[in-house]
JSON list of C-alpha atoms in Angstrom, two decimals:
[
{"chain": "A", "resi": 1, "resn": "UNK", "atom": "CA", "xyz": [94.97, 102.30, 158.88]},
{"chain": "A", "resi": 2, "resn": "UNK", "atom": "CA", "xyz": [94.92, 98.92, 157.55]},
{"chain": "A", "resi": 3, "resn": "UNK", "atom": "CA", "xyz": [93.68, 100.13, 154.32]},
{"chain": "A", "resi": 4, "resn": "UNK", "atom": "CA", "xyz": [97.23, 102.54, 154.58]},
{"chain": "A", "resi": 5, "resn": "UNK", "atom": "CA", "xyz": [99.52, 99.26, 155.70]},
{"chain": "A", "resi": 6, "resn": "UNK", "atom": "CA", "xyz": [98.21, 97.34, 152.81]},
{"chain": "A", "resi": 7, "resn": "UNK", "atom": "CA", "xyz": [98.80, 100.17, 150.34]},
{"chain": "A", "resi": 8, "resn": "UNK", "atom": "CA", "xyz": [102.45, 100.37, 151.51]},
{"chain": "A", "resi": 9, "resn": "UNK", "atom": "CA", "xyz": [103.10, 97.07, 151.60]},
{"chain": "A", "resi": 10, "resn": "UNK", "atom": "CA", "xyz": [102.14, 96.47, 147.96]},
{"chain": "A", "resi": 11, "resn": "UNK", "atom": "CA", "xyz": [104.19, 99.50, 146.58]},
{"chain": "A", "resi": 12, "resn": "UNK", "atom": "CA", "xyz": [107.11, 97.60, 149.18]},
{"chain": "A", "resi": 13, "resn": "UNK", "atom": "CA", "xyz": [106.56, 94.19, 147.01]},
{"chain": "A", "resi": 14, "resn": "UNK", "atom": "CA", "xyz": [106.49, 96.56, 143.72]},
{"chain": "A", "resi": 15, "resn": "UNK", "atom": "CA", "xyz": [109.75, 98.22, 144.45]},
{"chain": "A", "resi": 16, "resn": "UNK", "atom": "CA", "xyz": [111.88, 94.69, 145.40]},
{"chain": "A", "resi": 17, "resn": "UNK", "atom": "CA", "xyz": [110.05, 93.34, 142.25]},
{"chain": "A", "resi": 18, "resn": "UNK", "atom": "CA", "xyz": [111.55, 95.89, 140.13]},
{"chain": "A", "resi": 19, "resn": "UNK", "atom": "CA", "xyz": [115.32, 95.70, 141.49]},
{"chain": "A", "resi": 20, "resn": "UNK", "atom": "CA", "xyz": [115.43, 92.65, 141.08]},
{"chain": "A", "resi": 21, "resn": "UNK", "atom": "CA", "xyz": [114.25, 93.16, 137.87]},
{"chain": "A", "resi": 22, "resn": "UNK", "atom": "CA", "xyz": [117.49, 95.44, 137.36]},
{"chain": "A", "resi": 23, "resn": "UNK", "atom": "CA", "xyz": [119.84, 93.36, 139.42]},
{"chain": "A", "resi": 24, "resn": "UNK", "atom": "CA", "xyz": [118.98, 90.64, 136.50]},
{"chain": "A", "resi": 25, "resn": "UNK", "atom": "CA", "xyz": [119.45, 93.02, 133.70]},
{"chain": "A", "resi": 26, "resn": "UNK", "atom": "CA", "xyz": [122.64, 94.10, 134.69]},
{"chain": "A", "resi": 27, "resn": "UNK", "atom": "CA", "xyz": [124.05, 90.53, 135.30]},
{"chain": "A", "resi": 28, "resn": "UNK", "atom": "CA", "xyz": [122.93, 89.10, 131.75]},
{"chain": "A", "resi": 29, "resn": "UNK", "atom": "CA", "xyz": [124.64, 92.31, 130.38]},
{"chain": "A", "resi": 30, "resn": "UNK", "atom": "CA", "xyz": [127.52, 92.44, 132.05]},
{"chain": "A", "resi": 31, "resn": "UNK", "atom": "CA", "xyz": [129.86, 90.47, 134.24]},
{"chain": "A", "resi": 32, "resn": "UNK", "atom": "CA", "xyz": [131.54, 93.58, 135.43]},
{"chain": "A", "resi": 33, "resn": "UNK", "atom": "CA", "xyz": [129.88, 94.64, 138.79]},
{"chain": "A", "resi": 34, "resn": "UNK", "atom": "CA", "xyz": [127.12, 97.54, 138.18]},
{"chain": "A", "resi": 35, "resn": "UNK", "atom": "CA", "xyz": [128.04, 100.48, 137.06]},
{"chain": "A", "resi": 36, "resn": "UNK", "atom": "CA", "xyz": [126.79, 103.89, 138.73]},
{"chain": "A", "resi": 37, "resn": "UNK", "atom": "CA", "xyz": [124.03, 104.59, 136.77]},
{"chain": "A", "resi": 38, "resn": "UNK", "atom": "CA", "xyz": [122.48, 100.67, 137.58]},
{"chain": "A", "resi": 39, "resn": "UNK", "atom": "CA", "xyz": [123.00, 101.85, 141.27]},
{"chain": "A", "resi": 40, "resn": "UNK", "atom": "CA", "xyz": [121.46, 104.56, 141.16]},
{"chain": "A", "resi": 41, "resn": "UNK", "atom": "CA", "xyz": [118.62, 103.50, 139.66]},
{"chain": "A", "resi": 42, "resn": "UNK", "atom": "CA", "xyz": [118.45, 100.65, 142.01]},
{"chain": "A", "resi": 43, "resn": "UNK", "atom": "CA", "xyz": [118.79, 103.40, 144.85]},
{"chain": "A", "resi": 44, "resn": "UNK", "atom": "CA", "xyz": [115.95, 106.02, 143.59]},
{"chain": "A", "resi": 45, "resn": "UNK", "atom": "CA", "xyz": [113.67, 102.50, 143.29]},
{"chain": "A", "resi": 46, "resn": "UNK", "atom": "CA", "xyz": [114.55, 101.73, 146.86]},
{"chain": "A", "resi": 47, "resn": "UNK", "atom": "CA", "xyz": [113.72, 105.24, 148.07]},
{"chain": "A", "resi": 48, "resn": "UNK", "atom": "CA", "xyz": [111.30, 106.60, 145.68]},
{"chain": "A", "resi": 49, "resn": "UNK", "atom": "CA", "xyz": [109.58, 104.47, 143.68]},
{"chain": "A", "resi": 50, "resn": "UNK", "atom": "CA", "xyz": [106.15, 105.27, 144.39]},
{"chain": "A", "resi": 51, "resn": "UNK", "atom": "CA", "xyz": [105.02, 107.79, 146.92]},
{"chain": "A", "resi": 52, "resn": "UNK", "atom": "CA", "xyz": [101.30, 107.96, 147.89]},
{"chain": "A", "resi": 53, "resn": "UNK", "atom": "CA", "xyz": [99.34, 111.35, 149.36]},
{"chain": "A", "resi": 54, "resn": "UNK", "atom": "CA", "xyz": [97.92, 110.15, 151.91]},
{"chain": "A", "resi": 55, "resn": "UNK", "atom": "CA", "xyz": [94.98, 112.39, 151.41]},
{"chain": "A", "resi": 56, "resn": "UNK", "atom": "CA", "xyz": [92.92, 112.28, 148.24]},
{"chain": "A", "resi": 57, "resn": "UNK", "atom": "CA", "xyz": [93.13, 114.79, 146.03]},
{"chain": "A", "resi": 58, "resn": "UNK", "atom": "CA", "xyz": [90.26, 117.22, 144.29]},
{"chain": "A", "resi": 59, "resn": "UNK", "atom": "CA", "xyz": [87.70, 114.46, 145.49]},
{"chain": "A", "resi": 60, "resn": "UNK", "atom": "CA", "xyz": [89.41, 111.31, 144.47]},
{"chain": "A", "resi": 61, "resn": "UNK", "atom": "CA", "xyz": [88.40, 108.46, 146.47]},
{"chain": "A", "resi": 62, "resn": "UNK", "atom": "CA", "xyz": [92.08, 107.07, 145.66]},
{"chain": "A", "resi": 63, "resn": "UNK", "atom": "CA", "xyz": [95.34, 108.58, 147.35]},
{"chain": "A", "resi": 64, "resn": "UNK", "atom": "CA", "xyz": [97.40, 110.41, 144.36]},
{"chain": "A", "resi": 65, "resn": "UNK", "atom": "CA", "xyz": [100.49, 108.11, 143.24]},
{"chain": "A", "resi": 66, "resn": "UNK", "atom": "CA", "xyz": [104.14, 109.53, 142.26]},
{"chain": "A", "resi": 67, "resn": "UNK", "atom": "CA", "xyz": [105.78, 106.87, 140.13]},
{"chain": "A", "resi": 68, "resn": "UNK", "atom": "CA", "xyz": [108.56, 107.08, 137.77]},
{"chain": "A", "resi": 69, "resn": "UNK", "atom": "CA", "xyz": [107.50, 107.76, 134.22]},
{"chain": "A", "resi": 70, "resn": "UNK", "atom": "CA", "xyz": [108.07, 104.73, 131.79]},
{"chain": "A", "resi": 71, "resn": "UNK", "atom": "CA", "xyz": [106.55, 104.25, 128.43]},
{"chain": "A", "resi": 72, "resn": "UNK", "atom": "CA", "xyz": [102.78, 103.30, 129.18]},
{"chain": "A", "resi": 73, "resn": "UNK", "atom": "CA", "xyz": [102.78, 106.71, 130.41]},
{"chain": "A", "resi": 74, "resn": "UNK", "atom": "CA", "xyz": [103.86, 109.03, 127.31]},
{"chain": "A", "resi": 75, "resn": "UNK", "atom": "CA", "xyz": [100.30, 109.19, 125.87]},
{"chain": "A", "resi": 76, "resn": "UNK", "atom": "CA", "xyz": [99.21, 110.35, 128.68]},
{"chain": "A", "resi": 77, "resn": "UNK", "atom": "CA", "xyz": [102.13, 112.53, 129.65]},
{"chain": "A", "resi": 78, "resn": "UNK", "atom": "CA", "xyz": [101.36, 114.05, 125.65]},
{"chain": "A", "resi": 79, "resn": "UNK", "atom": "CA", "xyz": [97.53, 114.40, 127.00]},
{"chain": "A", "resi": 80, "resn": "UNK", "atom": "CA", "xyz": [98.19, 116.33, 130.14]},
{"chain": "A", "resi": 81, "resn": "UNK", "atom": "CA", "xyz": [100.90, 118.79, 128.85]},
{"chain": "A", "resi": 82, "resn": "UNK", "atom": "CA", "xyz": [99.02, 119.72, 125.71]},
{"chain": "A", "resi": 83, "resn": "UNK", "atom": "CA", "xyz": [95.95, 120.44, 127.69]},
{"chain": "A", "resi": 84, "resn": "UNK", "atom": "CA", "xyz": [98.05, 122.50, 130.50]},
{"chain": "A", "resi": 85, "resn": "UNK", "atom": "CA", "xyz": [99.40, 124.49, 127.82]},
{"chain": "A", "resi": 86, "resn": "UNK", "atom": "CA", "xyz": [96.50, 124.65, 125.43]},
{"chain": "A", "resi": 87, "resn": "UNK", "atom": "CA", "xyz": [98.96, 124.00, 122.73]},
{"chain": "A", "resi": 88, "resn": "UNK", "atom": "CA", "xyz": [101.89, 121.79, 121.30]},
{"chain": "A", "resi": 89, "resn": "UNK", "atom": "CA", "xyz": [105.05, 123.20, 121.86]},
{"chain": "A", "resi": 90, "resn": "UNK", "atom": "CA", "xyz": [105.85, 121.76, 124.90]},
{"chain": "A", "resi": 91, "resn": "UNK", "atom": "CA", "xyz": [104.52, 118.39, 124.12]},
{"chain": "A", "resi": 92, "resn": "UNK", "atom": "CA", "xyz": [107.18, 118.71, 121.32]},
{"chain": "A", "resi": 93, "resn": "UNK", "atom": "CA", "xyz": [109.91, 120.46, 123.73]},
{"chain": "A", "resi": 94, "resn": "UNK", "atom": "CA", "xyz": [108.87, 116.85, 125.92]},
{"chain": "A", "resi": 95, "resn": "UNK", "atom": "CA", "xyz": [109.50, 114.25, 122.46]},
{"chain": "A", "resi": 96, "resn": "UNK", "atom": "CA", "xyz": [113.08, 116.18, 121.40]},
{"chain": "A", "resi": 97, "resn": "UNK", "atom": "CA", "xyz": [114.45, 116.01, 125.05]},
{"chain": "A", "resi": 98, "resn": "UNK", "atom": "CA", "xyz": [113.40, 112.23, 125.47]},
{"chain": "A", "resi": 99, "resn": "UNK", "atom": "CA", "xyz": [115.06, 111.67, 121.82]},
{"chain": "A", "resi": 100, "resn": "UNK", "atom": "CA", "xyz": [118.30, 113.45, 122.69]},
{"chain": "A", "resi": 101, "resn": "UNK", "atom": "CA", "xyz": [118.68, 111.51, 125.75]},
{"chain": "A", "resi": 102, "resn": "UNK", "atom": "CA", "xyz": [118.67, 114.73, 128.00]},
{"chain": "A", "resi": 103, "resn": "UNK", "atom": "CA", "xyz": [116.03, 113.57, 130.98]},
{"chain": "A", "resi": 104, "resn": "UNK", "atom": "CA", "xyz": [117.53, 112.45, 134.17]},
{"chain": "A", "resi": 105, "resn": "UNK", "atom": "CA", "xyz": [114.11, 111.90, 135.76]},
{"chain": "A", "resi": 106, "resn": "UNK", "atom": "CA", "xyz": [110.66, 111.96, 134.81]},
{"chain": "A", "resi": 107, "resn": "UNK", "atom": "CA", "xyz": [107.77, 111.63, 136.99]},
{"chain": "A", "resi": 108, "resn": "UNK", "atom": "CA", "xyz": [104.01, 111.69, 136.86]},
{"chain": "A", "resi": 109, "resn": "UNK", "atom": "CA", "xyz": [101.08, 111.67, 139.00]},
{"chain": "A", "resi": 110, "resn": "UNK", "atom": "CA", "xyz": [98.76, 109.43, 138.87]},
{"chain": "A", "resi": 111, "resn": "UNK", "atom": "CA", "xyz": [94.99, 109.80, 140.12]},
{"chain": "A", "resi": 112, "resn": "UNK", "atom": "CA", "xyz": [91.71, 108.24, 139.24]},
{"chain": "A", "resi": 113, "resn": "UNK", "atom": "CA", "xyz": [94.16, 105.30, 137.33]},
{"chain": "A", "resi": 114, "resn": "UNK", "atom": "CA", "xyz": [95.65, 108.07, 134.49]},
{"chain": "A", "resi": 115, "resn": "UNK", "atom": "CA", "xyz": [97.95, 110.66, 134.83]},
{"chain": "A", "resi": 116, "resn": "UNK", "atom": "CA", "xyz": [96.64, 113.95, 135.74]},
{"chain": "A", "resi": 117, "resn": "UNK", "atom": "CA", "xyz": [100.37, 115.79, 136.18]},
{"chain": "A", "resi": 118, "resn": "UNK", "atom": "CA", "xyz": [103.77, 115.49, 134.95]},
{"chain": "A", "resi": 119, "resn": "UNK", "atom": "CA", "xyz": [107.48, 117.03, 135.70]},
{"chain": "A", "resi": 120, "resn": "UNK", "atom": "CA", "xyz": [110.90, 116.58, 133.96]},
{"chain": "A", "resi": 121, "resn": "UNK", "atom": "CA", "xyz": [114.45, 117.18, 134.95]},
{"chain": "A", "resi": 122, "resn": "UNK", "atom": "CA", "xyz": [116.95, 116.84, 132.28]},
{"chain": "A", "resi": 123, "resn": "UNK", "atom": "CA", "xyz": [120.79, 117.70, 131.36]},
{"chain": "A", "resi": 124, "resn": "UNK", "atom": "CA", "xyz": [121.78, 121.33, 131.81]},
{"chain": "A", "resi": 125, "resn": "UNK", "atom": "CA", "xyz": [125.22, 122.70, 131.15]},
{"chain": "A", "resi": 126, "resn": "UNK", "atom": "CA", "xyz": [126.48, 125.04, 133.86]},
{"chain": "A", "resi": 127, "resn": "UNK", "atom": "CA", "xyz": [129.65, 125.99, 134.78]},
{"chain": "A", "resi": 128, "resn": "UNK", "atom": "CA", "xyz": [131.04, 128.37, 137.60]},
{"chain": "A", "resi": 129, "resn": "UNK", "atom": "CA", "xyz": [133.88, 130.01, 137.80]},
{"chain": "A", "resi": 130, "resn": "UNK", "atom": "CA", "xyz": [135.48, 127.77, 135.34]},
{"chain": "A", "resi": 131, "resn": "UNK", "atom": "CA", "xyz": [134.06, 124.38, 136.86]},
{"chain": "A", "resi": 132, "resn": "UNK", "atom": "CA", "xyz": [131.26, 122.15, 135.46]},
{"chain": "A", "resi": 133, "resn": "UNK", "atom": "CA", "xyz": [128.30, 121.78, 137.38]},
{"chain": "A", "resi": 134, "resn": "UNK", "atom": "CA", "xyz": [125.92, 118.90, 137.39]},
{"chain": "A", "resi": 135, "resn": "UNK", "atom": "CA", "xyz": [122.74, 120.93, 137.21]},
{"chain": "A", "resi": 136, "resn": "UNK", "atom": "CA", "xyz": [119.52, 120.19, 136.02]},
{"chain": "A", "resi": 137, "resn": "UNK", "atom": "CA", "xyz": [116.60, 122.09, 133.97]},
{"chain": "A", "resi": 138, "resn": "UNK", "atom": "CA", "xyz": [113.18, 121.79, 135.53]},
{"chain": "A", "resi": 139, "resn": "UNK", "atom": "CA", "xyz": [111.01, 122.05, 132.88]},
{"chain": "A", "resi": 140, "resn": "UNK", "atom": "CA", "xyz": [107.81, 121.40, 131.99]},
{"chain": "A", "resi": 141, "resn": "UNK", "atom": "CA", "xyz": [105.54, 121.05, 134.96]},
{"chain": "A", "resi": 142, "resn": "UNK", "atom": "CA", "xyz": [101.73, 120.19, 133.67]},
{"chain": "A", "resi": 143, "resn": "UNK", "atom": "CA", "xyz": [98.87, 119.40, 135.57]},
{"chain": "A", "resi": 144, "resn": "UNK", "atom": "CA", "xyz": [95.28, 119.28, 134.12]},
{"chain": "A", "resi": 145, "resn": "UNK", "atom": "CA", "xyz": [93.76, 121.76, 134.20]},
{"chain": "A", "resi": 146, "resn": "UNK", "atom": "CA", "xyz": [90.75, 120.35, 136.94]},
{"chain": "A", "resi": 147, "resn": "UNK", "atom": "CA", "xyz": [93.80, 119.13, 138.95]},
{"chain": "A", "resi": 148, "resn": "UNK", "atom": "CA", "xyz": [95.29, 122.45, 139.02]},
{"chain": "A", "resi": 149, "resn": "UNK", "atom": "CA", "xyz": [95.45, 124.33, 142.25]},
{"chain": "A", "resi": 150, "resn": "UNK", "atom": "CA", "xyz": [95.07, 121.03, 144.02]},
{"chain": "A", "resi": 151, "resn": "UNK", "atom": "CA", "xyz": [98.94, 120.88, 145.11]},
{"chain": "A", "resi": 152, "resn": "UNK", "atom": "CA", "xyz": [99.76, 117.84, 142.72]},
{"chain": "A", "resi": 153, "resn": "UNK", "atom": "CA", "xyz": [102.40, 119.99, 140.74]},
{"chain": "A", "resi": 154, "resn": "UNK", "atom": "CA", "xyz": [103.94, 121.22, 144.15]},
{"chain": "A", "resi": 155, "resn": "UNK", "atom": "CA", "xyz": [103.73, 117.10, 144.94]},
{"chain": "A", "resi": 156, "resn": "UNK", "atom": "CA", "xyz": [105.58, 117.10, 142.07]},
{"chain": "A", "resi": 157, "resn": "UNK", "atom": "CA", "xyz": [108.10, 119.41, 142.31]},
{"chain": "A", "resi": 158, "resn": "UNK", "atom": "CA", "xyz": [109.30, 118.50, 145.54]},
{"chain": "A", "resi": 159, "resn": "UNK", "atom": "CA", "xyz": [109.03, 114.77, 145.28]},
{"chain": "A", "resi": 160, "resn": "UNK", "atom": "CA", "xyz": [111.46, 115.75, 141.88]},
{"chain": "A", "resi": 161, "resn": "UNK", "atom": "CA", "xyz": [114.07, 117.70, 143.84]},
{"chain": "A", "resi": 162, "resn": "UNK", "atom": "CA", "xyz": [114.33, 114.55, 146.16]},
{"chain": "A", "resi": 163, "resn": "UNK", "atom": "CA", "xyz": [115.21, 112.58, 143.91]},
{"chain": "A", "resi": 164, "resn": "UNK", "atom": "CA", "xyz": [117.34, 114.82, 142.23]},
{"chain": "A", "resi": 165, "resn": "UNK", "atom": "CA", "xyz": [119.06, 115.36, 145.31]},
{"chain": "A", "resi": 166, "resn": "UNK", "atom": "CA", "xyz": [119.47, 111.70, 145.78]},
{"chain": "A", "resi": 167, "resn": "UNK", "atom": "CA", "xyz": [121.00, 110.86, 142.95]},
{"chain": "A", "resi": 168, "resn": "UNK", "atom": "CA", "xyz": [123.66, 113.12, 143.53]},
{"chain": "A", "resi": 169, "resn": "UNK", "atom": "CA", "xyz": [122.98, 116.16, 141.05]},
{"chain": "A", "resi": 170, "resn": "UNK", "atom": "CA", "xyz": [123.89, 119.76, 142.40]},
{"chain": "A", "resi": 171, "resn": "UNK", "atom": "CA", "xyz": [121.86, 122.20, 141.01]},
{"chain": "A", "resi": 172, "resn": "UNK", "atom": "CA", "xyz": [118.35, 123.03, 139.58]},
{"chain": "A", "resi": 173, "resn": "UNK", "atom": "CA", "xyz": [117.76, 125.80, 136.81]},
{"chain": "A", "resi": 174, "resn": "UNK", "atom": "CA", "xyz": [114.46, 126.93, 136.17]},
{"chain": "A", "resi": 175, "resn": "UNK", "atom": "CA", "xyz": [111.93, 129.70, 133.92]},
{"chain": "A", "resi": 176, "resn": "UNK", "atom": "CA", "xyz": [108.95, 130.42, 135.85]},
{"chain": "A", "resi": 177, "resn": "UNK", "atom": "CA", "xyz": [106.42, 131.93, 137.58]},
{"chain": "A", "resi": 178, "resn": "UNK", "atom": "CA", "xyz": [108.51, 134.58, 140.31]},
{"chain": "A", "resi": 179, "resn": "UNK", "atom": "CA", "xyz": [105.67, 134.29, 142.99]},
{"chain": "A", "resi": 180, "resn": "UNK", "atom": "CA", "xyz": [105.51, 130.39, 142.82]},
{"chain": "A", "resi": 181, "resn": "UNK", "atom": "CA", "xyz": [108.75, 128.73, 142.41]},
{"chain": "A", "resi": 182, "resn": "UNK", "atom": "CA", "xyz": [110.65, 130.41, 145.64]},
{"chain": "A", "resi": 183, "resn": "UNK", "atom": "CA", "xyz": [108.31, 128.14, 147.86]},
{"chain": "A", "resi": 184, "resn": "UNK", "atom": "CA", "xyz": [110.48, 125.36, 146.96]},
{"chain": "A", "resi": 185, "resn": "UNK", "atom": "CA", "xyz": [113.99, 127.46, 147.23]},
{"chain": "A", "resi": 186, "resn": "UNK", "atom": "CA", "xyz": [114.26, 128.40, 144.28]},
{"chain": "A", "resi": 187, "resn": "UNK", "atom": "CA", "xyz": [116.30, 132.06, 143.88]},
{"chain": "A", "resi": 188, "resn": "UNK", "atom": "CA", "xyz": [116.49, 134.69, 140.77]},
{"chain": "A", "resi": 189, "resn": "UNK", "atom": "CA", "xyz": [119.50, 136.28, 143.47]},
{"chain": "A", "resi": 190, "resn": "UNK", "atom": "CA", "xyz": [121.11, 133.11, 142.89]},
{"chain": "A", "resi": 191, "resn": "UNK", "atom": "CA", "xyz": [120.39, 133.19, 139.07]},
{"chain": "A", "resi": 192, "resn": "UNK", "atom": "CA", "xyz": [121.55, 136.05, 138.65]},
{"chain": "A", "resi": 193, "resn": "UNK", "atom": "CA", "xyz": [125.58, 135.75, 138.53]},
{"chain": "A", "resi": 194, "resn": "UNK", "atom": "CA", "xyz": [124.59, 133.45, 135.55]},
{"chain": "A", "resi": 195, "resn": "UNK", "atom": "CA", "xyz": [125.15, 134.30, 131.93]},
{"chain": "A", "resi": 196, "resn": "UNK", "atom": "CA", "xyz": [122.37, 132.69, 130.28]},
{"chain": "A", "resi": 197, "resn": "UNK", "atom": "CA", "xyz": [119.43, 133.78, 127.39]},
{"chain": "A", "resi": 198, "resn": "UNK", "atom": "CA", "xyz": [116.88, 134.37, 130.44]},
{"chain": "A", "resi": 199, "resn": "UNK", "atom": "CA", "xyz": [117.44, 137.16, 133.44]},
{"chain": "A", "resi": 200, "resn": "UNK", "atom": "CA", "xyz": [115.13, 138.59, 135.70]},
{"chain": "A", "resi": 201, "resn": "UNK", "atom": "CA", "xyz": [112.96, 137.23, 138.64]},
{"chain": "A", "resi": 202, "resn": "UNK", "atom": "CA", "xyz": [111.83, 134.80, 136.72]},
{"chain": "A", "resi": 203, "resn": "UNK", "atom": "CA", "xyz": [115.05, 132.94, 136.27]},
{"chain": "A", "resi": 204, "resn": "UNK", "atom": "CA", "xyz": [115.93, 131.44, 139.14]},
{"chain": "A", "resi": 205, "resn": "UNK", "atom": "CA", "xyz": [118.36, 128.57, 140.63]},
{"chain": "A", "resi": 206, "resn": "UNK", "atom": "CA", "xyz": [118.19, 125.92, 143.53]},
{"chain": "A", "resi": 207, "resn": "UNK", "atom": "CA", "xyz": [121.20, 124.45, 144.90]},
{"chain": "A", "resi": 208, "resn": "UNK", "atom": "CA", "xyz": [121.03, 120.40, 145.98]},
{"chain": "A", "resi": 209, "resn": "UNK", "atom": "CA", "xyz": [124.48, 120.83, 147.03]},
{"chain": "A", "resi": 210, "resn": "UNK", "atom": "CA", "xyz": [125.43, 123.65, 149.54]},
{"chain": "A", "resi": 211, "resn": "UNK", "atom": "CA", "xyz": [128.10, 126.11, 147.50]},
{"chain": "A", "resi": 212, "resn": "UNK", "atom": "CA", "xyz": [127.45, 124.25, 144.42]},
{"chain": "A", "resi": 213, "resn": "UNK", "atom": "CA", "xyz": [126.74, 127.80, 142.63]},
{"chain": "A", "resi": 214, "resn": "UNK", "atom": "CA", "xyz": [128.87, 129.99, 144.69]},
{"chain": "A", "resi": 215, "resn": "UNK", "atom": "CA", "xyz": [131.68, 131.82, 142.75]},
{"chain": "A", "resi": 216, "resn": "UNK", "atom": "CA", "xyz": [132.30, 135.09, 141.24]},
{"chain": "A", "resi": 217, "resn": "UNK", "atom": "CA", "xyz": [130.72, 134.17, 137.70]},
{"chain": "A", "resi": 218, "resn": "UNK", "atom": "CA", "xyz": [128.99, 131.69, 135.83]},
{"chain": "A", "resi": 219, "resn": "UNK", "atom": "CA", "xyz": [127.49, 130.16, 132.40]},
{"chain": "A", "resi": 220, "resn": "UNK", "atom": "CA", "xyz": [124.47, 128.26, 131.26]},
{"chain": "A", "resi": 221, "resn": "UNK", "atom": "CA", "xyz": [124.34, 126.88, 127.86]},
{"chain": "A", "resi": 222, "resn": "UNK", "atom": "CA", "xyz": [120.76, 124.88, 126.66]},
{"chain": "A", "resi": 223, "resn": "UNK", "atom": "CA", "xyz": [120.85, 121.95, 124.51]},
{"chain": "A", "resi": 224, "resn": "UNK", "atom": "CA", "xyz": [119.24, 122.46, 121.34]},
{"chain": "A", "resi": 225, "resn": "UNK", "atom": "CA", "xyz": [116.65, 120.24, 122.21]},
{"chain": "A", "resi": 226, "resn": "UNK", "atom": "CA", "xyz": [115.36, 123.72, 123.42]},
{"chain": "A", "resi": 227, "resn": "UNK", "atom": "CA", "xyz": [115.30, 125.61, 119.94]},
{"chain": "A", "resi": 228, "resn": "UNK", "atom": "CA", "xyz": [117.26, 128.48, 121.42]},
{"chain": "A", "resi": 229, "resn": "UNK", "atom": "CA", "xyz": [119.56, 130.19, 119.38]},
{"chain": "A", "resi": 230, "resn": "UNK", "atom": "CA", "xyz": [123.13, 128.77, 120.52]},
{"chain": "A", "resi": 231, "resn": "UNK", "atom": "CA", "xyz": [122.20, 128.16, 123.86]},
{"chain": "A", "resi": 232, "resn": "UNK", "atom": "CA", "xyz": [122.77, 131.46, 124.86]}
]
C-alpha cells in the first residue's frame, strides 16, 4: 500500500510539473488568457496524465503505465505497430496522420520501461442530418504481440474514450473486429444510417455525447491521410 501511495504521489508531482510547464508556455506566447486548446490540455493532464494498473500485467513485476504519447515514444510506437501488424502500412497510416495534424490524442502503454501498446484518435468528418459532428476515428490499436490478450489494448481503448469524452468530442468511428469492439459500446446499428466507404458489422459508432448521432441520415468523409479514394 505504501508502495501504491508513493507511486501516485510521484505521477501527482509529474502532472503539476507538467502544467506548469504549459501555464509558462502559454504566458511567454501570449498575453491573451489561454485559449481552449491550452485548457484542455491542462485539463486531460490534470485528469489523465498517467494512469497505472494496479495489477501487473503478463508477469511484469511493474504496474502497466498509460501516458500521453510525446516524441521519445514514436520509435517505439513504429516498433509495436509494425510488429502487431507484421507489416508497414499502418506504421505509415501512423507518420501521414501525425504530419497532417489529424491526432487529437495519442496514448501508449508502457510496461517493462518501453512501450508494449499504442492507440490513436484523430479528426473525422461527420455530419448528421446536415450538422457537423465532432467525431473521432479510432484507429490503429497495436499491442505486441506477447502483450496481446493481456487486456492492455482494452486498457487502452477505454482509458482513450475517457479522454475523448473529456475533452469534449462527441463521437467515435471505428473498422474492426464485430465480436470485440461492442464491449466498449461501440454499435454497427448505429453505423449504419452513415454513408461512408465501410458498412457492415464491422463498422461501427460510439456516441460520447447522448443524441450526438441521432437523425434521419448521415455522412463520413476520411482525410486522405487514409489513402481512400475521396473519402468515400
Amino acid at each position: 500500500m505504501l508502495q501504491d501511495f508513493g507511486l501516485a504521489c510521484a505521477a501527482v508531482l509529474e502532472t503539476l510539473q507538467r502544467v506548469a510547464v504549459i501555464a509558462q508556455h502559454s504566458l511567454a506566447t501570449d498575453s491573451a488568457p489561454a485559449t481552449r486548446a491550452s485548457e484542455a490540455d491542462m485539463l486531460s493532464l490534470l485528469m489523465f496524465s498517467r494512469v497505472c494498473r494496479h495489477e501487473p500485467a503478463c508477469g511484469q513485476e511493474k504496474p502497466m503505465q498509460i501516458e500521453l504519447e510525446n516524441t521519445r515514444h514514436h520509435a517505439g510506437i513504429d516498433a509495436v505497430t509494425r510488429a502487431a501488424f507484421a507489416g508497414h502500412d499502418e506504421a505509415e497510416l501512423i507518420e501521414r496522420l501525425r504530419a497532417d495534424g489529424l491526432v487529437r490524442l495519442s496514448l501508449v502503454a508502457i510496461g517493462g520501461e518501453r512501450v508494449v501498446g499504442h492507440v490513436m484518435f484523430t479528426t473525422l468528418h461527420v455530419v448528421v442530418d446536415g450538422c457537423l459532428v465532432d467525431a473521432l476515428c479510432l484507429a490503429p490499436v497495436s499491442v505486441l504481440p506477447q502483450y496481446q490478450r493481456c487486456g492492455v489494448g482494452s486498457m487502452l481503448i477505454r482509458e482513450g474514450l475517457a479522454r475523448s469524452k473529456a475533452l469534449g468530442c462527441e463521437a467515435v468511428v471505428v473498422l474492426g473486429h464485430a465480436a470485440y469492439y461492442p464491449r466498449f459500446g461501440f454499435s454497427a446499428a448505429l453505423a449504419s444510417k452513415l454513408a461512408a466507404p465501410f458498412a457492415g458489422e464491422s463498422f461501427m459508432a460510439l456516441e460520447l455525447v447522448e443524441g450526438a448521432l441521432s437523425g434521419e441520415a448521415g455522412e463520413v468523409v476520411y482525410p486522405p491521410a487514409f489513402g481512400i479514394d475521396g473519402g468515400h
